[in-house]
């Protein structure tokens, strides 16, 4: 069967693409001209000029989609374009390739012909942000800017030294990074927005900062918009770091889930590290057990999704709320099965002189029914992955197969995966405290000493208490939810802005005092700054008008007296 392709490109580039497609895909017939008697294309390929404006590119893509409906549109971009990652993901195209090679182009054409969807973007080039012409800084802005630049330089140096470092050096550098993160928060608390000072944003990955330190120092906390403050925390609903590569073999919920599942499975098998500003319990597990736990949770999630889909076929009128209730009912069982798969049901270890099955003992000794308060509502995720319904991303209702929707769903699934693994890891550390032989099997070698293990547990408990009493009230008051994501094999922190008024009303009195302090700062901050400015102006007037003139009169009198003395002499 002949597949008709319509190609729009510059003459020389178009000739090369046409020759390549016809040689490698014999079933395809490529046409360059649009005629009245020409057959309707089954795929439209367009390679625009690299100098095209973003608005013109979006309008032209929409026009091509409407003109050749229902043929999909494959957009080929050269690396020299001037579009940001968010602009690329928002383009109304079915396929998007950035700087593709021969294999990528052929694979994309085949996927789109079969009714799928593909997006392959290069990894963004990270470098120093251009600094605009800066106005005159005050003392606070200068201290904030210089301090942030020094801390960022130290963090970048530590990240370079972390790559080939031995375990002891990695531990020391990790402590240094936490010190720098604390120093940055203290600096922002003194001279910048308090929302940035108390946020959980990762300060280690400087490429995630969408506003520069200079812009933050120039504008200050009171003048920065909420969107800029979210960007300063690296808080995007979609992770923008790294290359965006995914391919959908279809446009339904099953194809979307398979694409997300494959991406997360590859990321888990490659191993993950912690590039967040938080201490995670999953770091205490051995690398092999960490991978086993993540893969087991992925497989259990796939089984639970399949079970929900089967229940949906038996009850077609099921609502997302009913799916959410069934989801909550199966969470404890899902975690138990993941623990059994991680620990292996056939392994036995001595405990008080008696061989005990590790998996069953862990399940009996663990409290796996607890929930993390930072889990978002699962209804949007389940509605898209099970029912195939649209998803709201950044205030826009998108089809679940749209690139931004797919990446947002991947972020939600990744957050569930990492937070569930964190809950299980906390229970494993607790059981290992009373079962020394379990440490050799599940934990890192450096946690075999009791002192090291108890130190890690105490640090996790202290971090949890600080989060519950201070960081969580601030996040609730700012309608901000912290999400864990994976980028480049590292766990990072993103923020999702959503209303959390119901959770805010359920806080205790001490937590409400924290929000009251924030509200007081927001209310009295502008008046206090105006008062300080007025006091400074008053001091300036006193120094220049009153004291300065008095000193001038005294000096003039001295000079006149000296002149008279010299005249008499």
Coordinates of C-alpha atoms in Angstrom, one line a residue:
X1 CA 0.0 0.0 0.0
X2 CA 1.4 3.4 -1.1
X3 CA 1.7 6.0 1.6
X4 CA 1.5 9.6 0.4
X5 CA 3.8 12.1 2.1
X6 CA 3.8 15.9 1.6
X7 CA 7.1 17.7 2.2
X8 CA 7.7 21.4 2.8
X9 CA 11.3 22.4 3.0
X10 CA 14.0 24.5 1.3
X11 CA 15.0 23.3 -2.2
X12 CA 18.3 21.7 -1.4
X13 CA 17.2 20.3 2.0
X14 CA 13.9 19.1 0.5
X15 CA 15.7 17.2 -2.3
X16 CA 17.9 15.4 0.2
X17 CA 14.9 14.5 2.5
X18 CA 12.9 13.3 -0.5
X19 CA 15.7 11.1 -1.7
X20 CA 16.2 9.6 1.7
X21 CA 12.6 8.9 2.4
X22 CA 11.9 7.3 -1.0
X23 CA 15.1 5.2 -0.7
X24 CA 14.6 3.9 2.8
X25 CA 10.8 3.7 2.8
X26 CA 9.8 2.2 -0.6
X27 CA 6.1 2.2 0.3
X28 CA 6.1 6.0 0.7
X29 CA 5.7 8.5 -2.2
X30 CA 6.9 12.0 -1.4
X31 CA 5.5 15.0 -3.2
X32 CA 6.7 18.6 -3.0
X33 CA 3.9 20.4 -4.8
X34 CA 0.3 20.9 -3.9
X35 CA -2.0 20.4 -6.9
X36 CA -5.8 20.2 -7.4
X37 CA -5.6 16.6 -8.5
X38 CA -2.9 15.5 -6.0
X39 CA -4.0 12.8 -3.6
X40 CA -4.5 13.7 0.0
X41 CA -1.3 13.2 2.1
X42 CA -1.2 10.8 5.0
X43 CA 1.6 12.7 6.6
X44 CA 2.8 16.3 6.3
X45 CA 6.5 17.0 6.9
X46 CA 7.7 20.6 7.4
X47 CA 11.2 21.9 8.0
X48 CA 11.0 25.7 8.6
X49 CA 13.8 28.2 8.4
X50 CA 15.8 28.6 11.6
X51 CA 15.1 32.3 11.6
X52 CA 11.3 32.0 11.9
X53 CA 9.6 33.8 14.8
X54 CA 8.0 31.7 17.5
X55 CA 4.5 33.3 16.9
X56 CA 4.7 32.7 13.1
X57 CA 5.8 29.1 13.6
X58 CA 2.9 28.4 15.9
X59 CA 0.4 30.0 13.5
X60 CA 1.8 28.2 10.5
X61 CA 1.7 24.8 12.3
X62 CA -1.9 25.4 13.2
X63 CA -2.7 26.4 9.6
X64 CA -1.1 23.2 8.3
X65 CA -2.9 21.1 10.8
X66 CA -6.3 22.6 9.8
X67 CA -5.5 22.5 6.1
X68 CA -4.5 18.8 5.9
X69 CA -6.7 17.3 8.6
X70 CA -6.6 14.5 9.5
X71 CA -3.0 14.0 8.3
X72 CA -0.5 14.3 11.2
X73 CA 2.2 17.0 11.0
X74 CA 5.9 16.2 11.6
X75 CA 8.0 19.3 12.4
X76 CA 11.7 19.2 11.8
X77 CA 13.8 21.9 13.6
X78 CA 17.5 22.7 13.3
X79 CA 19.4 23.2 16.5
X80 CA 19.9 26.9 15.8
X81 CA 16.3 28.0 16.4
X82 CA 15.4 30.6 19.1
X83 CA 12.5 28.7 20.8
X84 CA 12.5 27.7 24.4
X85 CA 11.5 24.2 25.6
X86 CA 8.1 25.4 26.8
X87 CA 7.4 27.0 23.4
X88 CA 8.3 23.8 21.6
X89 CA 6.1 21.6 23.7
X90 CA 3.2 24.0 23.1
X91 CA 3.3 23.7 19.3
X92 CA 0.2 22.1 17.7
X93 CA 2.0 19.3 16.0
X94 CA 1.8 15.5 16.2
X95 CA 5.6 14.9 15.7
X96 CA 8.5 17.1 16.7
X97 CA 12.2 16.4 16.0
X98 CA 15.0 18.7 16.9
X99 CA 18.2 18.1 14.9
X100 CA 17.2 14.6 13.9
X101 CA 19.6 12.1 12.4
X102 CA 18.7 9.5 9.7
X103 CA 17.4 6.8 12.1
X104 CA 15.4 9.2 14.1
X105 CA 13.7 10.7 11.1
X106 CA 12.8 7.2 9.7
X107 CA 11.5 6.0 13.0
X108 CA 9.4 9.1 13.5
X109 CA 7.8 8.8 10.0
X110 CA 7.0 5.2 10.7
X111 CA 5.5 5.9 14.1
X112 CA 3.3 8.7 12.7
X113 CA 2.1 6.6 9.8
X114 CA 1.0 3.9 12.3
X115 CA -1.0 6.5 14.2
X116 CA 1.4 7.2 17.1
X117 CA 3.1 10.4 18.3
X118 CA 6.7 11.3 18.9
X119 CA 8.7 14.1 20.4
X120 CA 12.5 14.1 20.5
X121 CA 14.2 17.3 21.7
X122 CA 17.9 17.9 22.4
X123 CA 19.2 18.5 25.8
X124 CA 19.2 22.3 26.5
X125 CA 22.5 24.0 26.5
X126 CA 23.2 25.3 30.0
X127 CA 25.4 28.3 30.5
X128 CA 25.6 31.5 32.3
X129 CA 22.5 33.6 31.9
X130 CA 22.9 36.9 30.2
X131 CA 23.0 39.7 32.7
X132 CA 21.1 42.8 31.6
X133 CA 22.3 46.3 32.3
X134 CA 21.8 46.5 36.1
X135 CA 20.6 49.6 37.8
X136 CA 22.3 50.9 41.0
X137 CA 22.1 48.4 43.8
X138 CA 21.3 49.1 47.4
X139 CA 23.3 47.5 50.2
X140 CA 20.8 44.6 50.6
X141 CA 20.6 43.9 46.9
X142 CA 24.4 43.9 46.6
X143 CA 24.8 41.6 49.6
X144 CA 22.2 39.2 48.2
X145 CA 23.7 39.2 44.7
X146 CA 27.3 38.7 45.8
X147 CA 26.3 36.0 48.3
X148 CA 24.2 34.0 45.8
X149 CA 27.0 34.2 43.2
X150 CA 29.6 32.8 45.6
X151 CA 27.3 30.1 46.8
X152 CA 26.4 29.1 43.2
X153 CA 30.1 28.9 42.3
X154 CA 30.8 26.7 45.3
X155 CA 27.8 24.4 44.5
X156 CA 29.0 24.1 40.9
X157 CA 32.5 23.2 42.0
X158 CA 31.1 20.5 44.4
X159 CA 29.0 19.0 41.7
X160 CA 32.0 18.7 39.4
X161 CA 34.0 17.0 42.2
X162 CA 31.1 14.6 42.9
X163 CA 31.3 12.8 39.6
X164 CA 34.3 10.4 40.1
X165 CA 34.5 10.8 43.9
X166 CA 34.9 7.8 46.2
X167 CA 32.3 7.1 48.9
X168 CA 34.0 9.0 51.7
X169 CA 34.5 12.1 49.5
X170 CA 30.9 11.9 48.3
X171 CA 29.7 11.9 51.8
X172 CA 31.8 15.0 52.7
X173 CA 30.7 16.8 49.5
X174 CA 27.1 15.9 50.3
X175 CA 27.5 17.6 53.7
X176 CA 29.1 20.6 52.1
X177 CA 26.2 20.9 49.6
X178 CA 23.7 20.8 52.4
X179 CA 25.6 23.5 54.2
X180 CA 25.6 25.7 51.1
X181 CA 21.8 25.1 50.7
X182 CA 21.3 26.2 54.3
X183 CA 23.5 29.3 53.8
X184 CA 21.5 30.2 50.7
X185 CA 18.2 29.9 52.5
X186 CA 19.6 32.0 55.3
X187 CA 20.8 34.6 52.8
X188 CA 17.4 34.7 51.1
X189 CA 15.7 34.9 54.5
X190 CA 17.8 38.0 55.4
X191 CA 17.7 39.9 52.1
X192 CA 15.2 38.2 49.8
X193 CA 11.6 36.8 49.7
X194 CA 10.8 34.6 52.6
X195 CA 8.9 32.2 50.3
X196 CA 12.2 31.4 48.7
X197 CA 14.0 31.2 52.0
X198 CA 11.7 28.5 53.3
X199 CA 11.1 26.6 50.1
X200 CA 12.3 23.1 49.5
X201 CA 13.6 23.9 46.0
X202 CA 16.8 22.2 44.9
X203 CA 19.7 24.5 44.9
X204 CA 22.1 22.0 43.4
X205 CA 20.9 22.1 39.8
X206 CA 21.5 25.6 38.8
X207 CA 20.2 25.0 35.3
X208 CA 16.7 24.8 36.7
X209 CA 16.7 28.5 37.8
X210 CA 14.6 30.4 35.3
X211 CA 15.4 33.8 36.8
X212 CA 18.9 35.0 37.6
X213 CA 20.2 36.0 40.9
X214 CA 20.7 39.5 39.6
X215 CA 17.1 39.9 38.6
X216 CA 16.0 38.7 42.1
X217 CA 18.4 41.1 43.7
X218 CA 17.2 44.0 41.6
X219 CA 13.5 43.5 42.2
X220 CA 13.3 42.1 45.7
X221 CA 10.6 40.1 47.4
X222 CA 7.8 42.6 47.3
X223 CA 8.0 43.4 43.6
X224 CA 8.5 39.8 42.3
X225 CA 5.5 38.2 40.8
X226 CA 4.3 34.8 42.0
X227 CA 5.1 33.2 38.7
X228 CA 8.7 34.5 38.9
X229 CA 9.0 33.3 42.5
X230 CA 7.8 29.9 41.4
X231 CA 10.3 29.9 38.6
X232 CA 13.1 31.0 41.0
X233 CA 12.4 27.8 42.9
X234 CA 12.6 25.8 39.8
X235 CA 8.9 25.1 40.3
X236 CA 7.5 24.1 37.0
X237 CA 4.6 21.7 36.5
X238 CA 6.7 20.0 33.8
X239 CA 10.3 19.2 34.3
X240 CA 12.2 21.1 31.7
X241 CA 15.7 19.7 32.5
X242 CA 17.3 17.2 30.2
X243 CA 16.2 16.0 26.7
X244 CA 12.5 15.3 26.1
X245 CA 12.2 12.0 24.2
X246 CA 9.1 9.9 24.1
X247 CA 7.2 8.0 21.5
X248 CA 3.6 7.0 21.6
X249 CA 2.5 4.0 19.6
X250 CA -1.1 5.2 19.8
X251 CA -3.2 8.0 21.1
X252 CA -5.1 6.1 23.8
X253 CA -4.5 5.7 27.6
X254 CA -2.7 2.3 27.1
X255 CA -0.2 3.8 24.7
X256 CA 0.4 6.8 27.0
X257 CA 1.0 4.5 30.0
X258 CA 3.4 2.3 28.1
X259 CA 5.5 5.3 27.1
X260 CA 5.6 6.6 30.7
X261 CA 6.3 3.1 32.0
X262 CA 9.2 2.5 29.6
X263 CA 10.8 5.8 30.4
X264 CA 10.6 5.3 34.1
X265 CA 11.8 1.7 33.9
X266 CA 14.9 2.8 32.0
X267 CA 15.6 5.5 34.5
X268 CA 15.2 3.2 37.5
X269 CA 17.4 0.5 35.9
X270 CA 20.2 3.1 35.3
X271 CA 20.2 4.0 39.0
X272 CA 19.2 7.2 40.6
X273 CA 20.9 9.7 42.9
X274 CA 19.7 12.5 45.1
X275 CA 20.2 16.0 43.8
X276 CA 17.5 17.6 46.0
X277 CA 18.0 19.6 49.1
X278 CA 16.3 16.9 51.2
X279 CA 17.8 13.9 53.0
X280 CA 15.9 10.8 51.6
X281 CA 15.5 7.5 53.3
X282 CA 15.8 5.7 50.0
X283 CA 19.5 6.7 50.0
X284 CA 20.1 4.3 52.9
X285 CA 19.2 1.3 50.7
X286 CA 21.8 -0.5 48.7
X287 CA 21.9 0.5 45.1
X288 CA 20.7 -2.9 43.9
X289 CA 17.8 -2.9 46.5
X290 CA 16.9 0.6 45.5
X291 CA 16.5 -0.4 41.9
X292 CA 14.6 -3.5 42.9
X293 CA 12.2 -1.5 44.9
X294 CA 11.5 1.1 42.2
X295 CA 11.0 -1.7 39.6
X296 CA 8.7 -3.6 41.9
X297 CA 6.6 -0.5 42.5
X298 CA 6.4 0.1 38.8
X299 CA 5.2 -3.4 38.1
X300 CA 2.6 -3.2 40.9
X301 CA 1.4 0.1 39.5
X302 CA 1.0 -1.4 36.1
X303 CA -1.0 -4.3 37.6
X304 CA -3.2 -1.9 39.6
X305 CA -3.8 0.2 36.5
X306 CA -4.8 -2.9 34.6
X307 CA -7.1 -4.0 37.4
X308 CA -8.8 -0.6 37.4
X309 CA -9.2 -0.7 33.6
X310 CA -10.8 -4.2 33.9
X311 CA -13.1 -2.9 36.6
X312 CA -14.0 -0.1 34.2
X313 CA -15.1 -2.5 31.5
X314 CA -17.4 -4.2 34.0
X315 CA -18.8 -0.9 35.2
X316 CA -18.5 1.6 32.2
X317 CA -20.2 4.3 34.2
X318 CA -17.4 4.5 36.8
X319 CA -16.4 8.0 37.7
X320 CA -12.9 9.3 38.5
X321 CA -13.9 9.6 42.1
X322 CA -14.8 5.9 42.3
X323 CA -11.4 5.1 40.6
X324 CA -9.7 7.2 43.3
X325 CA -11.4 5.3 46.1
X326 CA -10.4 2.0 44.6
X327 CA -6.9 3.3 44.2
X328 CA -6.7 4.2 47.9
X329 CA -8.0 0.8 48.9
X330 CA -5.2 -1.0 47.0
X331 CA -2.3 1.1 48.2
X332 CA -1.4 -0.9 51.3
X333 CA -1.6 -4.2 49.3
X334 CA 0.5 -2.7 46.5
X335 CA 3.3 -1.7 49.0
X336 CA 3.3 -5.1 50.6
X337 CA 3.8 -6.8 47.3
X338 CA 6.6 -4.4 46.4
X339 CA 8.3 -5.1 49.7
X340 CA 8.1 -8.8 49.0
X341 CA 9.5 -8.4 45.5
X342 CA 12.4 -6.2 46.8
X343 CA 13.4 -8.5 49.7
X344 CA 12.7 -11.8 47.7
X345 CA 10.1 -14.2 49.3
X346 CA 12.7 -17.0 49.4
X347 CA 15.4 -15.2 51.5
X348 CA 15.8 -16.1 55.2
X349 CA 18.1 -14.4 57.7
X350 CA 18.9 -15.2 61.3
X351 CA 17.0 -13.2 63.9
X352 CA 17.6 -13.9 67.6
X353 CA 19.0 -17.3 66.6
X354 CA 16.1 -18.3 64.4
X355 CA 15.9 -18.1 60.6
X356 CA 13.1 -15.8 59.6
X357 CA 11.7 -15.0 56.1
X358 CA 12.8 -11.5 55.3
X359 CA 9.8 -10.5 53.1
X360 CA 7.1 -11.7 55.5
X361 CA 8.8 -10.3 58.6
X362 CA 9.2 -6.9 56.9
X363 CA 5.5 -6.8 56.0
X364 CA 4.4 -7.8 59.5
X365 CA 6.7 -5.3 61.2
X366 CA 6.0 -2.3 58.9
X367 CA 3.2 0.2 58.9
X368 CA 2.5 0.5 55.2
X369 CA -1.0 2.1 55.5
X370 CA 0.4 5.6 56.2
X371 CA 0.0 8.3 53.6
X372 CA 2.4 11.1 52.6
X373 CA 0.5 14.5 52.9
X374 CA 2.3 15.7 49.8
X375 CA 0.6 13.1 47.6
X376 CA -1.6 15.1 45.2
X377 CA -5.2 14.1 44.3
X378 CA -4.9 11.0 42.1
X379 CA -8.1 11.7 40.2
X380 CA -6.5 13.7 37.3
X381 CA -3.8 11.1 36.9
X382 CA -6.2 8.1 36.9
X383 CA -8.7 9.9 34.7
X384 CA -6.0 10.3 32.0
X385 CA -4.2 7.0 32.4
X386 CA -7.3 4.8 32.8
X387 CA -10.2 6.7 31.2
X388 CA -8.1 8.6 28.7
X389 CA -9.7 11.9 29.7
X390 CA -8.1 15.4 29.1
X391 CA -5.8 16.9 31.7
X392 CA -5.5 20.5 33.0
X393 CA -1.8 21.6 32.7
X394 CA -0.9 25.2 33.5
X395 CA -4.5 26.4 33.2
X396 CA -5.1 24.7 29.8
X397 CA -7.2 21.6 29.1
X398 CA -5.0 19.3 27.0
X399 CA -5.6 15.9 25.4
X400 CA -3.7 13.2 27.3
X401 CA -1.5 12.5 24.3
X402 CA -0.3 16.1 24.1
X403 CA 3.5 16.5 24.9
X404 CA 2.9 18.8 27.9
X405 CA 0.2 16.4 29.2
X406 CA 2.4 13.4 28.8
X407 CA 5.3 15.0 30.6
X408 CA 2.9 16.2 33.4
X409 CA 1.5 12.7 33.8
X410 CA 5.0 11.4 34.0
X411 CA 5.8 13.9 36.7
X412 CA 2.8 12.8 38.7
X413 CA 3.6 9.1 38.3
X414 CA 7.3 9.8 39.2
X415 CA 6.2 11.7 42.3
X416 CA 4.0 8.8 43.4
X417 CA 6.8 6.3 42.7
X418 CA 9.5 8.1 44.7
X419 CA 7.3 9.1 47.6
X420 CA 6.0 5.5 47.9
X421 CA 9.5 4.2 47.8
X422 CA 10.4 6.7 50.5
X423 CA 7.6 5.5 52.8
X424 CA 8.8 1.9 52.3
X425 CA 12.5 2.8 52.9
X426 CA 11.6 4.5 56.2
X427 CA 10.0 1.3 57.4
X428 CA 13.0 -0.8 56.2
X429 CA 15.4 1.5 58.1
X430 CA 13.2 1.1 61.2
X431 CA 13.2 -2.7 61.0
X432 CA 16.9 -2.8 60.3
X433 CA 17.5 -0.9 63.6
X434 CA 16.4 -4.0 65.6
X435 CA 17.6 -6.6 63.0
X436 CA 21.3 -6.3 62.5
X437 CA 21.6 -9.0 59.9
X438 CA 19.1 -7.2 57.7
X439 CA 21.5 -4.3 57.3
X440 CA 24.0 -6.5 55.4
X441 CA 21.2 -7.5 53.0
X442 CA 19.3 -4.3 52.3
X443 CA 21.3 -1.3 53.4
X444 CA 24.5 0.4 52.3
X445 CA 27.7 -0.9 53.8
X446 CA 28.4 2.3 55.7
X447 CA 25.1 1.9 57.6
X448 CA 26.1 -1.4 59.1
X449 CA 27.4 0.3 62.3
X450 CA 24.5 1.1 64.7
X451 CA 25.8 4.7 65.2
X452 CA 25.6 5.5 61.5
X453 CA 22.2 4.0 61.1
X454 CA 20.7 5.8 64.1
X455 CA 22.3 9.1 63.0
X456 CA 20.6 8.7 59.6
X457 CA 17.2 7.9 61.3
X458 CA 17.5 10.8 63.7
X459 CA 18.3 13.2 60.8
X460 CA 15.3 11.9 58.9
X461 CA 13.0 12.4 62.0
X462 CA 14.3 15.9 62.6
X463 CA 13.8 16.8 58.9
X464 CA 10.3 15.4 59.0
X465 CA 9.4 17.4 62.1
X466 CA 10.8 20.6 60.6
X467 CA 8.8 19.9 57.4
X468 CA 5.6 19.3 59.4
X469 CA 5.8 22.3 61.7
X470 CA 7.3 25.0 59.4
X471 CA 7.8 24.0 55.7
X472 CA 4.3 22.4 55.2
X473 CA 2.4 25.4 56.6
X474 CA 4.3 27.8 54.3
X475 CA 3.7 25.5 51.3
X476 CA -0.1 25.3 52.2
X477 CA -0.3 29.1 52.6
X478 CA 1.4 29.6 49.2
X479 CA -0.8 26.9 47.6
X480 CA 2.3 25.1 46.6
X481 CA 2.8 21.3 46.5
X482 CA 6.2 19.7 46.4
X483 CA 6.7 17.0 43.8
X484 CA 9.7 14.7 43.3
X485 CA 10.9 14.2 39.8
X486 CA 13.7 12.4 37.9
X487 CA 16.0 14.3 35.6
X488 CA 19.3 12.9 34.4
X489 CA 19.2 10.1 36.9
X490 CA 18.9 12.5 39.8
X491 CA 16.0 13.1 42.1
X492 CA 14.9 16.7 42.0
X493 CA 12.2 18.9 43.4
X494 CA 9.4 20.6 41.5
X495 CA 6.5 22.6 42.8
X496 CA 2.9 22.4 41.6
X497 CA 0.7 25.4 42.3
X498 CA -2.8 24.3 43.3
X499 CA -5.4 25.4 45.9
X500 CA -4.9 23.8 49.3
X501 CA -7.3 25.8 51.4
X502 CA -9.0 22.7 52.9
X503 CA -5.6 21.4 54.1
X504 CA -4.8 24.8 55.4
X505 CA -7.9 24.9 57.6
X506 CA -6.9 21.6 59.2
X507 CA -3.6 22.8 60.6
X508 CA -2.9 22.9 64.3
X509 CA -2.6 26.1 66.2
X510 CA 1.3 26.1 66.1
X511 CA 1.3 25.6 62.4
X512 CA -1.3 28.4 61.9
X513 CA 1.1 30.7 63.8
X514 CA 3.6 30.2 61.0
X515 CA 1.1 31.2 58.4
X516 CA 0.0 34.1 60.6
X517 CA 3.7 35.3 60.7
X518 CA 3.8 35.1 56.9
X519 CA 0.6 37.1 56.7
X520 CA 1.9 39.7 59.1
X521 CA 5.1 40.0 57.2
X522 CA 3.2 40.5 54.0
X523 CA 0.9 43.1 55.6
X524 CA 3.5 45.1 57.6
X525 CA 6.5 44.6 55.2
X526 CA 5.6 47.5 52.8
X527 CA 4.7 49.9 55.6
X528 CA 7.9 49.0 57.4
X529 CA 10.0 49.6 54.3
X530 CA 8.3 52.9 53.7
X531 CA 9.0 53.9 57.3
X532 CA 12.6 53.0 57.0
X533 CA 12.9 54.9 53.7
X534 CA 11.2 57.9 55.3
X535 CA 13.6 57.7 58.3
X536 CA 16.5 57.5 55.9
X537 CA 15.3 60.5 54.1
X538 CA 14.9 62.4 57.4
X539 CA 18.4 61.5 58.4
X540 CA 19.7 62.7 55.1
X541 CA 17.9 66.0 55.5
X542 CA 19.3 66.4 59.0
X543 CA 22.8 65.6 57.9
X544 CA 22.8 67.9 54.8
X545 CA 20.5 70.8 55.8
X546 CA 20.9 71.2 59.6
X547 CA 24.2 69.6 60.7
X548 CA 25.9 70.5 57.4
X549 CA 24.9 74.1 57.5
X550 CA 25.9 74.3 61.2
X551 CA 29.3 72.9 60.5
X552 CA 29.6 75.4 57.6
X553 CA 28.8 78.3 59.8
X554 CA 31.3 77.1 62.5
X555 CA 34.0 76.8 59.8
X556 CA 33.2 80.2 58.4
X557 CA 33.4 81.8 61.8
X558 CA 36.8 80.1 62.4
X559 CA 38.1 81.4 59.1
X560 CA 36.8 84.9 59.8
X561 CA 38.5 84.8 63.2
X562 CA 41.7 83.6 61.7
X563 CA 41.6 86.4 59.1
X564 CA 41.1 89.1 61.8
X565 CA 44.1 87.7 63.8
X566 CA 46.3 87.7 60.7
X567 CA 45.2 91.3 59.9
X568 CA 46.1 92.6 63.4
X569 CA 49.5 90.8 63.1

